[in-house]
Short mmCIF file of C-alpha atoms in Angstrom, two decimals:
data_model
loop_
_atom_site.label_atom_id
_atom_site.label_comp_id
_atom_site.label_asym_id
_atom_site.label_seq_id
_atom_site.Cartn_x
_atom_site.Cartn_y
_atom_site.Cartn_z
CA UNK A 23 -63.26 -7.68 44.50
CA UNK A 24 -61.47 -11.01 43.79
CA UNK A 25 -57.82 -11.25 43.33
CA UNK A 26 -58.09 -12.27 40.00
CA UNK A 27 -61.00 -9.67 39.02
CA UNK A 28 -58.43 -7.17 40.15
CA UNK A 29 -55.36 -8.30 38.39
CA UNK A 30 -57.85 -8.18 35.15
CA UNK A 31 -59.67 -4.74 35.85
CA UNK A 32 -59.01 -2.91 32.62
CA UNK A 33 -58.06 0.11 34.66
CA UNK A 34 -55.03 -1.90 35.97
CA UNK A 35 -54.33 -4.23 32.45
CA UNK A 36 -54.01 -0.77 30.68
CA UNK A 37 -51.43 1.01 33.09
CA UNK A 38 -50.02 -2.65 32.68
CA UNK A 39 -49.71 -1.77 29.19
CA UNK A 40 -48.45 1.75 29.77
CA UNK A 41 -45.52 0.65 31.59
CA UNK A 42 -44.50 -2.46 29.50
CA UNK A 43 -44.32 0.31 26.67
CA UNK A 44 -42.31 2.30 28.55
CA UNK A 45 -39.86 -0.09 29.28
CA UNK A 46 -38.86 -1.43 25.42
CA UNK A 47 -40.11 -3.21 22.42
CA UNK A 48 -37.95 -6.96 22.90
CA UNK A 49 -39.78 -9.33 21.23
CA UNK A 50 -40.89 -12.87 21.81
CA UNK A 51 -41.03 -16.18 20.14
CA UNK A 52 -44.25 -14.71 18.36
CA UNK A 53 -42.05 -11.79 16.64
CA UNK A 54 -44.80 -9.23 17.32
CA UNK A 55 -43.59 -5.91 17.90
CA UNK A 56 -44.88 -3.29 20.17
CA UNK A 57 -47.75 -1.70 18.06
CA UNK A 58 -49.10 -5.33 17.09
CA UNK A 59 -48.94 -6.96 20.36
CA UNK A 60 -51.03 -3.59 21.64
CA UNK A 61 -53.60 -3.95 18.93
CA UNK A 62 -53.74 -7.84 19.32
CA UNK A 63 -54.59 -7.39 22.90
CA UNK A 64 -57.13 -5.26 23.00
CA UNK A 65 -59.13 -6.57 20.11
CA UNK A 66 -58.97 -9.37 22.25
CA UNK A 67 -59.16 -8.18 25.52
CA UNK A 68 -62.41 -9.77 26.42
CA UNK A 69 -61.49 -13.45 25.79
CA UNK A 70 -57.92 -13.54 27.01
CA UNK A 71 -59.58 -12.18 30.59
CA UNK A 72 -62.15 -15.08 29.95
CA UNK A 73 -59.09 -17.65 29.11
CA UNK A 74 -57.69 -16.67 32.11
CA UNK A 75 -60.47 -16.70 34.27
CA UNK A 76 -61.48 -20.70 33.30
CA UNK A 77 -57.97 -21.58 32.99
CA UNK A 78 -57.83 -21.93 29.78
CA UNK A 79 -54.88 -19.28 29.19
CA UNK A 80 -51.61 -20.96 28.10
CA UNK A 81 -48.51 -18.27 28.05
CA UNK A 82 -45.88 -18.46 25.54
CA UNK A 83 -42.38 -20.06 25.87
CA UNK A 84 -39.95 -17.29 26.80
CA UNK A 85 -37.09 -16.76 24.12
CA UNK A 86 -34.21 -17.62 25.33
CA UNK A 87 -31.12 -14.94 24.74
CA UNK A 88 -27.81 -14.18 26.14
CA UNK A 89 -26.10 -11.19 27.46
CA UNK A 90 -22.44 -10.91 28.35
CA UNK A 91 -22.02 -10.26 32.05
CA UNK A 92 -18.95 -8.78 34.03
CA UNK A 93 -16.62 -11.44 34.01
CA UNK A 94 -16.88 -12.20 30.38
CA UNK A 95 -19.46 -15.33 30.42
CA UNK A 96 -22.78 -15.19 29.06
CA UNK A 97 -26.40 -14.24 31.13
CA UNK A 98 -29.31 -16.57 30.16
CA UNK A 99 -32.28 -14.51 29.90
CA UNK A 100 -36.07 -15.49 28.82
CA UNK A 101 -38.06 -12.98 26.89
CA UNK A 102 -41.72 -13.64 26.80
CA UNK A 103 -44.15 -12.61 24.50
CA UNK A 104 -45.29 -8.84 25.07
CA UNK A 105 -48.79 -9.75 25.26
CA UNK A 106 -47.75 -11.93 28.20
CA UNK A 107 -45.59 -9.46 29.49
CA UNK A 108 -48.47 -6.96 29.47
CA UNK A 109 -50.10 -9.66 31.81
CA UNK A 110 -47.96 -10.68 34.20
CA UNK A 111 -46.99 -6.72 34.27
CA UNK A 112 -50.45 -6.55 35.61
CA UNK A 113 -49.82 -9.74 37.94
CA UNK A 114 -46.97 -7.67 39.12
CA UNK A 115 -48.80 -4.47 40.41
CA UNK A 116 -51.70 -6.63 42.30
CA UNK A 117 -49.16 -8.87 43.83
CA UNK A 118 -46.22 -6.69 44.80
CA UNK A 119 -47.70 -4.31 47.38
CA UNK A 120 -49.23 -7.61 48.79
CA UNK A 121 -46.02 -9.30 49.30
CA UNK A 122 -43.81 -6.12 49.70
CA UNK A 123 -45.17 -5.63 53.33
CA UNK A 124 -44.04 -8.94 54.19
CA UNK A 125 -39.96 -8.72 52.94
CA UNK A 126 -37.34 -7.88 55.45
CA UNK A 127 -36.03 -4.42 56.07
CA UNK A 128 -32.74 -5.53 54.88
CA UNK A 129 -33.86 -6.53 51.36
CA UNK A 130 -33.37 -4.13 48.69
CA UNK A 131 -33.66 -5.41 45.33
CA UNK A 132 -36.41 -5.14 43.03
CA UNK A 133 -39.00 -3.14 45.37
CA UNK A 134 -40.48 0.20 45.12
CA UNK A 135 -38.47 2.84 47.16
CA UNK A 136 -35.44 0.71 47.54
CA UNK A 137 -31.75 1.20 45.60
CA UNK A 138 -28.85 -0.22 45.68
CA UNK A 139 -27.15 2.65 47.08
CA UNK A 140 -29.33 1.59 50.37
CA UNK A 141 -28.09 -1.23 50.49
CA UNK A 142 -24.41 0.25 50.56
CA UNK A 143 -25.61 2.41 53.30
CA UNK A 144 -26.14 -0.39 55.00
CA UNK A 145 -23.53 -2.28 54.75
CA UNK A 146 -21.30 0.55 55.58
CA UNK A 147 -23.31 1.23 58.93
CA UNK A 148 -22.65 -2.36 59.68
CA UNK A 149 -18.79 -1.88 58.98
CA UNK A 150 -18.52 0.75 61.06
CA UNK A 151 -20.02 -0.67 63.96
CA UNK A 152 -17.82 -3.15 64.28
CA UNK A 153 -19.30 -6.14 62.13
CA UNK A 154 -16.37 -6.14 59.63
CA UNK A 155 -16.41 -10.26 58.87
CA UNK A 156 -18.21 -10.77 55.48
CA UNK A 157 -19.72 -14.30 55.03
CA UNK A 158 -20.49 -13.76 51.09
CA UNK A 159 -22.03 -16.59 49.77
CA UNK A 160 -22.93 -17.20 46.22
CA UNK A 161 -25.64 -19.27 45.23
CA UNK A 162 -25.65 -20.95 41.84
CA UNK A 163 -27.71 -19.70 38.96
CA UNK A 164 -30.48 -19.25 41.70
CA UNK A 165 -32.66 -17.77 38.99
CA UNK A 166 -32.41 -21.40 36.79
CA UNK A 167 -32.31 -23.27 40.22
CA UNK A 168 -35.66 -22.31 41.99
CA UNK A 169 -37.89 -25.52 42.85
CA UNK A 170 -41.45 -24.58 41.30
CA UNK A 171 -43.14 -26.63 44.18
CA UNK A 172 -41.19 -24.49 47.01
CA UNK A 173 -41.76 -21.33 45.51
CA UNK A 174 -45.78 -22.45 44.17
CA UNK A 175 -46.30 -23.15 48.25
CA UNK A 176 -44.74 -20.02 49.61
CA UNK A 177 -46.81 -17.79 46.99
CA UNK A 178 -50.52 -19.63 47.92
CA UNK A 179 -49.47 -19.25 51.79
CA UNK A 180 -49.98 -15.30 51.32
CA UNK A 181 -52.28 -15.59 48.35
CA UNK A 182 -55.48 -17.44 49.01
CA UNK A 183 -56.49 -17.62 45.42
CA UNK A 184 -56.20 -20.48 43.78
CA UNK A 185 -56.93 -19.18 40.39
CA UNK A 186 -53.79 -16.77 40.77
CA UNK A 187 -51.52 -19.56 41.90
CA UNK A 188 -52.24 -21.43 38.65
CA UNK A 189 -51.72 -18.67 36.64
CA UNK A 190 -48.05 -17.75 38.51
CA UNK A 191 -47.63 -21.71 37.88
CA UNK A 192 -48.35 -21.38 34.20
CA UNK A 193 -45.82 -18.81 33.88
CA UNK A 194 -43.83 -20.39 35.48
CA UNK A 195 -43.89 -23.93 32.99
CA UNK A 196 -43.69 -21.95 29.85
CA UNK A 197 -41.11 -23.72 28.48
CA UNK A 198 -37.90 -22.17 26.58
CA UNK A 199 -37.23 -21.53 22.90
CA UNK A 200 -33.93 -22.51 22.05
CA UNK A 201 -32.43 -22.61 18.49
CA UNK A 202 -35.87 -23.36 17.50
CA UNK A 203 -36.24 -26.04 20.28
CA UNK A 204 -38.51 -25.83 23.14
CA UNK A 205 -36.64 -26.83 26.13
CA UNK A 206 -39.48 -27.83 29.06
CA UNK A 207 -39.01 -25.31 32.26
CA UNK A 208 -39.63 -27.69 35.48
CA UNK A 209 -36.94 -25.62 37.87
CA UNK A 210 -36.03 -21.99 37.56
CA UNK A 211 -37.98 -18.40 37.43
CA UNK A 212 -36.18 -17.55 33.83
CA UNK A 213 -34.82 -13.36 34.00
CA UNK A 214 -36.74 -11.63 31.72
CA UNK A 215 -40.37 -12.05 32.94
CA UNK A 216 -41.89 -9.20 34.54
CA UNK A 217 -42.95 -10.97 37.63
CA UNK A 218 -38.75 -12.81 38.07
CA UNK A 219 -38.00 -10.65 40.79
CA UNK A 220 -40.86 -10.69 43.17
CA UNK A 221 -40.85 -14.43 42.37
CA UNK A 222 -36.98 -14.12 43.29
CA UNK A 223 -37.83 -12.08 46.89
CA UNK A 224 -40.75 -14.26 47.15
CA UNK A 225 -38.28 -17.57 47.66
CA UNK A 226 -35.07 -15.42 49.25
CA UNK A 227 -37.48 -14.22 51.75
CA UNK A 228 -37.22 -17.44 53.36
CA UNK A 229 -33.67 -16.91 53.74
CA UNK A 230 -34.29 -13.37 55.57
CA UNK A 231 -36.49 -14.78 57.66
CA UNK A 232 -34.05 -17.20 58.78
CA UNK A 233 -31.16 -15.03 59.37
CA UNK A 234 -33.37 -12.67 61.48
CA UNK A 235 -34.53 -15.14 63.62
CA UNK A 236 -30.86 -16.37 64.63
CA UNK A 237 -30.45 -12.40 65.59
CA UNK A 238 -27.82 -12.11 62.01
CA UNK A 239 -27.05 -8.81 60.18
CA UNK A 240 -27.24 -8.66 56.67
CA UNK A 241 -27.71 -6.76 53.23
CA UNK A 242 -29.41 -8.28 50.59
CA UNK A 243 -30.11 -7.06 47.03
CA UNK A 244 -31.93 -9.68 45.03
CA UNK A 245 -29.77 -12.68 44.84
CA UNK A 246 -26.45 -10.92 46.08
CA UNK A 247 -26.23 -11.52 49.92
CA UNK A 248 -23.63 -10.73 52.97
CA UNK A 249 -23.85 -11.75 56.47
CA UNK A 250 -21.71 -9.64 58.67
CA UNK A 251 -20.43 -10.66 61.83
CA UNK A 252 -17.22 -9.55 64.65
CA UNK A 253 -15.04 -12.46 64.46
CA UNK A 254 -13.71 -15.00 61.81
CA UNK A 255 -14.96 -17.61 64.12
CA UNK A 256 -18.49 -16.44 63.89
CA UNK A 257 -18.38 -16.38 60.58
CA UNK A 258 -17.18 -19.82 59.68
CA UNK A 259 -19.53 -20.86 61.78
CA UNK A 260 -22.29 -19.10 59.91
CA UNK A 261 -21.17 -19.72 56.78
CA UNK A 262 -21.75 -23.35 57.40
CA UNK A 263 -24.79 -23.33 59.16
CA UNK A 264 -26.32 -21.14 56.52
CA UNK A 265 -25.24 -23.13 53.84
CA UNK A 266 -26.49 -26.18 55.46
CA UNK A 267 -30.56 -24.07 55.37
CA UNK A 268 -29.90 -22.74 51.84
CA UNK A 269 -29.70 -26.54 50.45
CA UNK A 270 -31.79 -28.45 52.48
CA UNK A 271 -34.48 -25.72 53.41
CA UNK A 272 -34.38 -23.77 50.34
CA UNK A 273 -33.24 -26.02 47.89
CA UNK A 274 -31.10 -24.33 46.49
CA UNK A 275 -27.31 -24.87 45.41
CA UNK A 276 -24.40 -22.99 47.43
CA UNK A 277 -21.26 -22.33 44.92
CA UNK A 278 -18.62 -23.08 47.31
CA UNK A 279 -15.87 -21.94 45.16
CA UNK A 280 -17.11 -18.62 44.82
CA UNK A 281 -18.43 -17.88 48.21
CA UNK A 282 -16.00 -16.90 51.07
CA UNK A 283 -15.02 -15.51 54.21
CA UNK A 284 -13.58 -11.89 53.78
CA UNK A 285 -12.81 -8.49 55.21
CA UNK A 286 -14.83 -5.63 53.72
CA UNK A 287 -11.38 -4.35 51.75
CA UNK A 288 -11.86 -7.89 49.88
CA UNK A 289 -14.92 -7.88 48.49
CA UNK A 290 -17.33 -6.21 45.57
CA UNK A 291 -20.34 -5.56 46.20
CA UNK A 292 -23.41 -4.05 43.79
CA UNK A 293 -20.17 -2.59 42.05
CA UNK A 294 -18.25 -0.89 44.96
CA UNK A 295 -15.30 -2.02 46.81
CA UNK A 296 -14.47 -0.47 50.17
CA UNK A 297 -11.73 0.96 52.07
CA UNK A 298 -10.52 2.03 55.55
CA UNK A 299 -9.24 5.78 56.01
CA UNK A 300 -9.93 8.08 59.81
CA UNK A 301 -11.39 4.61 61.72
CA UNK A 302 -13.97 4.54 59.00
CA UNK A 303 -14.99 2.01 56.33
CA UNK A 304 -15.88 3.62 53.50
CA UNK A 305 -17.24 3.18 49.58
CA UNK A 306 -15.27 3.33 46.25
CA UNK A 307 -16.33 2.61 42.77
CA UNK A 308 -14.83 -0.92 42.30
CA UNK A 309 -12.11 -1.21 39.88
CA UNK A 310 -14.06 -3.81 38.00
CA UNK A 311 -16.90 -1.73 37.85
CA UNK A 312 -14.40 0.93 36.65
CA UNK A 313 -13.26 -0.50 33.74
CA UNK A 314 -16.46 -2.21 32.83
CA UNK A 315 -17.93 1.62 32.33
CA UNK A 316 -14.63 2.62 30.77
CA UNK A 317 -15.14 -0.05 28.11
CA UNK A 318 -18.57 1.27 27.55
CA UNK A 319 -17.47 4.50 27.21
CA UNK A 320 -14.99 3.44 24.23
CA UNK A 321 -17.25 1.43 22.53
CA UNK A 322 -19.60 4.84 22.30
CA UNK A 323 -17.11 6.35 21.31
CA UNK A 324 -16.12 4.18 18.85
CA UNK A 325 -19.45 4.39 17.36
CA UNK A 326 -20.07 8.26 17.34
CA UNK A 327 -16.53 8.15 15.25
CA UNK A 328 -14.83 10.08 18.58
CA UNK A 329 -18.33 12.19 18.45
CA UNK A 330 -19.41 11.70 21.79
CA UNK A 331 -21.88 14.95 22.74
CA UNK A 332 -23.24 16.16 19.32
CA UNK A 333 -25.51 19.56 18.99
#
């Protein structure tokens, strides 16, 4: 069976379905909710598999809304329509164990099995052998940053079918709905989509790739990666020759002012700092992290008037 015929199999669209309802009822620009986008798509069914099949499908614009992150900015995300969320849930499950095989052992974000708290494993058994020099660079809004064209040519070099790539593409070129503007989308792989983080480890794979070859150690959970290394000389060395592949390779935009070189007592990672106690390096909730759940915590509280556990 054809990629395509597989992606569109009802068996698979419907435990598409099953999981996209599983997982919340945000709306898109079309303001359907849960139950109506359901009906909708299976009364039509049968012609959105033949829209898709000539080419003929055209996806939504995502809806663009912002959540607060850690440090007190705003997160851009892009909410598409559930109906196309439904089908690029079903993209998702075709195309994942396809390019899963191929992602480093060192990658943990966004695949099935994986956890942060692997990752921290990791890092820690890195510590603790002796590769305590963190090169931790941050690249710039990497998810509004991707080049379509890079990421369109690393997808078709593992999928052969040409009616796939045009559908990733599609997704891809939605556009954005902005204060009732639609803002074209010719860079970026907007978080919200169903299919943003294997289109994420799709591109960052490249970056894997690169650091095994030159024989580097290093933990990576989606866009959130460390290079570890035994001396600070290594790692300024590193940190400029990676930077150097990330731009011109990649294409992608290093934030200088936010990456560094550090010990592993100076930096927070996937919410844990780390410190040094019996010749071992070991975790800690960070302090950030800390208070970012305490505040949590009191706005509950807040709301259940002191009431937090209720019978």
């Amino acid at each position: 069976m054809e990629l395509l015929e597989r992606i569109l199999e009802k068996k698979n669209m419907h435990e598409a379905i099953k999981r996209v309802r599983q997982n919340g009822e945000t709306f898109g620009v079309d303001k359907m909710d849960m139950e109506e986008a359901t009906s909708y798509y299976f009364e039509h069914e049968e012609g959105i598999a033949e829209q898709i099949r000539n080419r003929k499908y055209t996806p939504s614009p995502v809806r663009r809304v912002y959540i607060p992150k850690g440090n007190g900015k705003l997160r851009g995300l892009g909410i598409p329509t559930i109906v196309d969320r439904f089908i690029q849930q079903g993209m998702l499950q075709v195309l994942q164990p396809i390019f899963d095989q191929k992602f480093s052992e060192n990658s943990f974000g966004f695949r099935p099995g994986r956890a942060a708290e692997q990752a921290i494993i990791k890092v820690l058994e890195y510590f603790n052998d002796g590769y305590d020099w963190i090169v931790d660079i941050d690249l710039e809004k990497f998810f509004d940053k991707v080049n379509h064209d890079k990421l369109i040519s690393l997808v078709a070099k593992t999928i052969p079918d040409g009616d796939v790539v045009s559908l990733v593409r599609k997704f891809m070129q939605s556009g954005v709905m902005e204060d009732r503007l639609l803002k074209p989308t010719k860079v970026g792989t907007p978080q919200g989509g169903n299919l943003s983080p294997l289109l994420s480890n799709i591109m960052l794979n490249e970056l894997d790739r690169e650091l095994e070859v030159r024989g580097l150690n290093f933990v990576r959970y989606a866009d959130d990666c460390i290079i570890v290394v035994k001396s600070e000389k290594a790692a300024n060395r590193v940190m400029e020759s990676i930077t150097k592949f990330i731009e011109k390779k990649l294409d992608l935009k290093v934030n200088m002012e936010k990456s560094k070189i550090a010990r592993p007592n100076e930096i927070k990672y996937l919410g844990f700092g780390f410190f040094h106690k019996k010749d071992k390096w070991r975790p800690k909730p960070h302090l950030r992290s800390v208070q970012k759940f305490e505040d949590k915590l009191t706005l509950l509280t807040k709301r259940n008037n002191g009431k937090v556990w209720q019978k």
